[in-house]
Amino acid sequence: MESLTNSQSNGLIIALKHKGAIIDMNRLVIMTVGITHSGKTTFAKELESVLQQAVVIDQDNHAEFINSHYKKLLPLEGPNTLKFSITNAIVEYAAVQSNFHIILSNCNLNKSGRTNVLRYFHEKGFISIIVYFNLSIEILRARVEQTERSKAIFRSATSFLEVLERQGNSGEIPPSKDEANYLFEIKDPNTTTEIIQQIKQTLVN
């Protein structure tokens, strides 16, 4: 689950595809996709407050927790398997032991990672939604230059600019309409409220 493991209208719903999921549970899994400082965390918190019966699972929180308390256990190189293990345990608990909608707030840039995660939720009867944050690099650079976010989440990076450049040049495949039941794209930050309302509306459709 490494991605936990980051169309053309300005944020209007652009795709709907049912994948044979059992939807009588009426639970949503909302996955954010986007590079650093694209607004994923702010969006997830706002969506959580609107849906009410929802929980945000954010890997940055897990990274900061590990760096504060278990830094000695971090792998010296390669994937951060400790962080992924913690995230997977929380995801499993939330999916099986609660009735909350689940908001996966992290970059989820890798397509195979997204596919594996969403397959897990489809098998459990969730309705899947991807929200793709596709803001211009100019907006993202401006945000990074002004950021006051803690660097406690870093394992090897030294700045958010470094993270932005690495993620922006990763060559990962953007999400497509065949990956989830619903796909939204955000190109304009001013459309986020409208998208949140559209996601809420999926619960009554």
PDB file of N, CA, C and O in Angstrom, residues 34-39 133-146 160-161 164 168:
ATOM      1  N   GLY A  34      -2.273  13.891  -5.421  1.00  0.00           N
ATOM      2  CA  GLY A  34      -1.660  15.165  -5.746  1.00  0.00           C
ATOM      3  C   GLY A  34      -0.344  15.355  -5.025  1.00  0.00           C
ATOM      4  O   GLY A  34      -0.090  14.726  -3.992  1.00  0.00           O
ATOM      5  N   ILE A  35       0.490  16.234  -5.568  1.00  0.00           N
ATOM      6  CA  ILE A  35       1.802  16.448  -4.974  1.00  0.00           C
ATOM      7  C   ILE A  35       1.693  17.421  -3.801  1.00  0.00           C
ATOM      8  O   ILE A  35       0.626  17.952  -3.508  1.00  0.00           O
ATOM      9  N   THR A  36       2.790  17.643  -3.137  1.00  0.00           N
ATOM     10  CA  THR A  36       2.809  18.424  -1.905  1.00  0.00           C
ATOM     11  C   THR A  36       2.233  19.833  -2.092  1.00  0.00           C
ATOM     12  O   THR A  36       2.389  20.444  -3.150  1.00  0.00           O
ATOM     13  N   HIS A  37       1.536  20.300  -1.074  1.00  0.00           N
ATOM     14  CA  HIS A  37       0.966  21.652  -1.015  1.00  0.00           C
ATOM     15  C   HIS A  37      -0.123  21.906  -2.062  1.00  0.00           C
ATOM     16  O   HIS A  37      -0.400  23.049  -2.405  1.00  0.00           O
ATOM     17  N   SER A  38      -0.750  20.838  -2.524  1.00  0.00           N
ATOM     18  CA  SER A  38      -1.850  21.022  -3.485  1.00  0.00           C
ATOM     19  C   SER A  38      -3.197  21.199  -2.798  1.00  0.00           C
ATOM     20  O   SER A  38      -4.205  21.437  -3.468  1.00  0.00           O
ATOM     21  N   GLY A  39      -3.238  21.068  -1.465  1.00  0.00           N
ATOM     22  CA  GLY A  39      -4.472  21.319  -0.723  1.00  0.00           C
ATOM     23  C   GLY A  39      -5.166  20.081  -0.221  1.00  0.00           C
ATOM     24  O   GLY A  39      -6.317  20.152   0.232  1.00  0.00           O
ATOM     25  N   PHE A 133      -5.834  16.501  -7.393  1.00  0.00           N
ATOM     26  CA  PHE A 133      -5.427  17.894  -7.248  1.00  0.00           C
ATOM     27  C   PHE A 133      -4.393  18.210  -8.328  1.00  0.00           C
ATOM     28  O   PHE A 133      -3.227  17.810  -8.231  1.00  0.00           O
ATOM     29  N   ASN A 134      -4.836  18.917  -9.360  1.00  0.00           N
ATOM     30  CA  ASN A 134      -4.013  19.172 -10.532  1.00  0.00           C
ATOM     31  C   ASN A 134      -3.766  20.676 -10.684  1.00  0.00           C
ATOM     32  O   ASN A 134      -4.094  21.282 -11.704  1.00  0.00           O
ATOM     33  N   LEU A 135      -3.196  21.273  -9.651  1.00  0.00           N
ATOM     34  CA  LEU A 135      -2.925  22.708  -9.661  1.00  0.00           C
ATOM     35  C   LEU A 135      -1.642  23.008 -10.434  1.00  0.00           C
ATOM     36  O   LEU A 135      -0.770  22.137 -10.576  1.00  0.00           O
ATOM     37  N   SER A 136      -1.524  24.240 -10.904  1.00  0.00           N
ATOM     38  CA  SER A 136      -0.347  24.626 -11.661  1.00  0.00           C
ATOM     39  C   SER A 136       0.885  24.623 -10.766  1.00  0.00           C
ATOM     40  O   SER A 136       0.802  24.863  -9.554  1.00  0.00           O
ATOM     41  N   ILE A 137       2.036  24.385 -11.373  1.00  0.00           N
ATOM     42  CA  ILE A 137       3.283  24.358 -10.616  1.00  0.00           C
ATOM     43  C   ILE A 137       3.588  25.733 -10.040  1.00  0.00           C
ATOM     44  O   ILE A 137       4.221  25.845  -8.976  1.00  0.00           O
ATOM     45  N   GLU A 138       3.120  26.787 -10.682  1.00  0.00           N
ATOM     46  CA  GLU A 138       3.338  28.141 -10.175  1.00  0.00           C
ATOM     47  C   GLU A 138       2.627  28.342  -8.841  1.00  0.00           C
ATOM     48  O   GLU A 138       3.196  28.928  -7.904  1.00  0.00           O
ATOM     49  N   ILE A 139       1.391  27.877  -8.753  1.00  0.00           N
ATOM     50  CA  ILE A 139       0.648  27.970  -7.497  1.00  0.00           C
ATOM     51  C   ILE A 139       1.349  27.171  -6.405  1.00  0.00           C
ATOM     52  O   ILE A 139       1.506  27.631  -5.262  1.00  0.00           O
ATOM     53  N   LEU A 140       1.811  25.979  -6.751  1.00  0.00           N
ATOM     54  CA  LEU A 140       2.440  25.110  -5.752  1.00  0.00           C
ATOM     55  C   LEU A 140       3.770  25.691  -5.267  1.00  0.00           C
ATOM     56  O   LEU A 140       4.070  25.647  -4.066  1.00  0.00           O
ATOM     57  N   ARG A 141       4.548  26.232  -6.168  1.00  0.00           N
ATOM     58  CA  ARG A 141       5.820  26.841  -5.756  1.00  0.00           C
ATOM     59  C   ARG A 141       5.577  28.019  -4.813  1.00  0.00           C
ATOM     60  O   ARG A 141       6.300  28.195  -3.823  1.00  0.00           O
ATOM     61  N   ALA A 142       4.572  28.829  -5.140  1.00  0.00           N
ATOM     62  CA  ALA A 142       4.266  29.976  -4.285  1.00  0.00           C
ATOM     63  C   ALA A 142       3.859  29.510  -2.892  1.00  0.00           C
ATOM     64  O   ALA A 142       4.254  30.108  -1.879  1.00  0.00           O
ATOM     65  N   ARG A 143       3.089  28.450  -2.821  1.00  0.00           N
ATOM     66  CA  ARG A 143       2.674  27.929  -1.521  1.00  0.00           C
ATOM     67  C   ARG A 143       3.865  27.392  -0.733  1.00  0.00           C
ATOM     68  O   ARG A 143       3.974  27.601   0.481  1.00  0.00           O
ATOM     69  N   VAL A 144       4.739  26.661  -1.416  1.00  0.00           N
ATOM     70  CA  VAL A 144       5.901  26.089  -0.750  1.00  0.00           C
ATOM     71  C   VAL A 144       6.806  27.188  -0.202  1.00  0.00           C
ATOM     72  O   VAL A 144       7.340  27.083   0.908  1.00  0.00           O
ATOM     73  N   GLU A 145       6.978  28.253  -0.969  1.00  0.00           N
ATOM     74  CA  GLU A 145       7.842  29.344  -0.531  1.00  0.00           C
ATOM     75  C   GLU A 145       7.310  30.043   0.715  1.00  0.00           C
ATOM     76  O   GLU A 145       8.082  30.602   1.496  1.00  0.00           O
ATOM     77  N   GLN A 146       5.988  29.985   0.920  1.00  0.00           N
ATOM     78  CA  GLN A 146       5.382  30.668   2.057  1.00  0.00           C
ATOM     79  C   GLN A 146       4.982  29.714   3.182  1.00  0.00           C
ATOM     80  O   GLN A 146       4.447  30.143   4.191  1.00  0.00           O
ATOM     81  N   PHE A 160      10.468  21.365   1.638  1.00  0.00           N
ATOM     82  CA  PHE A 160       9.293  21.047   0.832  1.00  0.00           C
ATOM     83  C   PHE A 160       9.537  21.339  -0.640  1.00  0.00           C
ATOM     84  O   PHE A 160       8.914  20.724  -1.510  1.00  0.00           O
ATOM     85  N   LEU A 161      10.444  22.261  -0.941  1.00  0.00           N
ATOM     86  CA  LEU A 161      10.782  22.517  -2.341  1.00  0.00           C
ATOM     87  C   LEU A 161      11.421  21.282  -2.962  1.00  0.00           C
ATOM     88  O   LEU A 161      11.127  20.925  -4.108  1.00  0.00           O
ATOM     89  N   LEU A 164       8.624  18.894  -3.596  1.00  0.00           N
ATOM     90  CA  LEU A 164       7.837  19.346  -4.744  1.00  0.00           C
ATOM     91  C   LEU A 164       8.529  18.983  -6.055  1.00  0.00           C
ATOM     92  O   LEU A 164       7.889  18.462  -6.985  1.00  0.00           O
ATOM     93  N   GLY A 168       7.042  16.322  -8.574  1.00  0.00           N
ATOM     94  CA  GLY A 168       6.644  16.883  -9.853  1.00  0.00           C
ATOM     95  C   GLY A 168       7.338  16.248 -11.026  1.00  0.00           C
ATOM     96  O   GLY A 168       6.803  16.250 -12.149  1.00  0.00           O
TER      97      GLY A 168
END
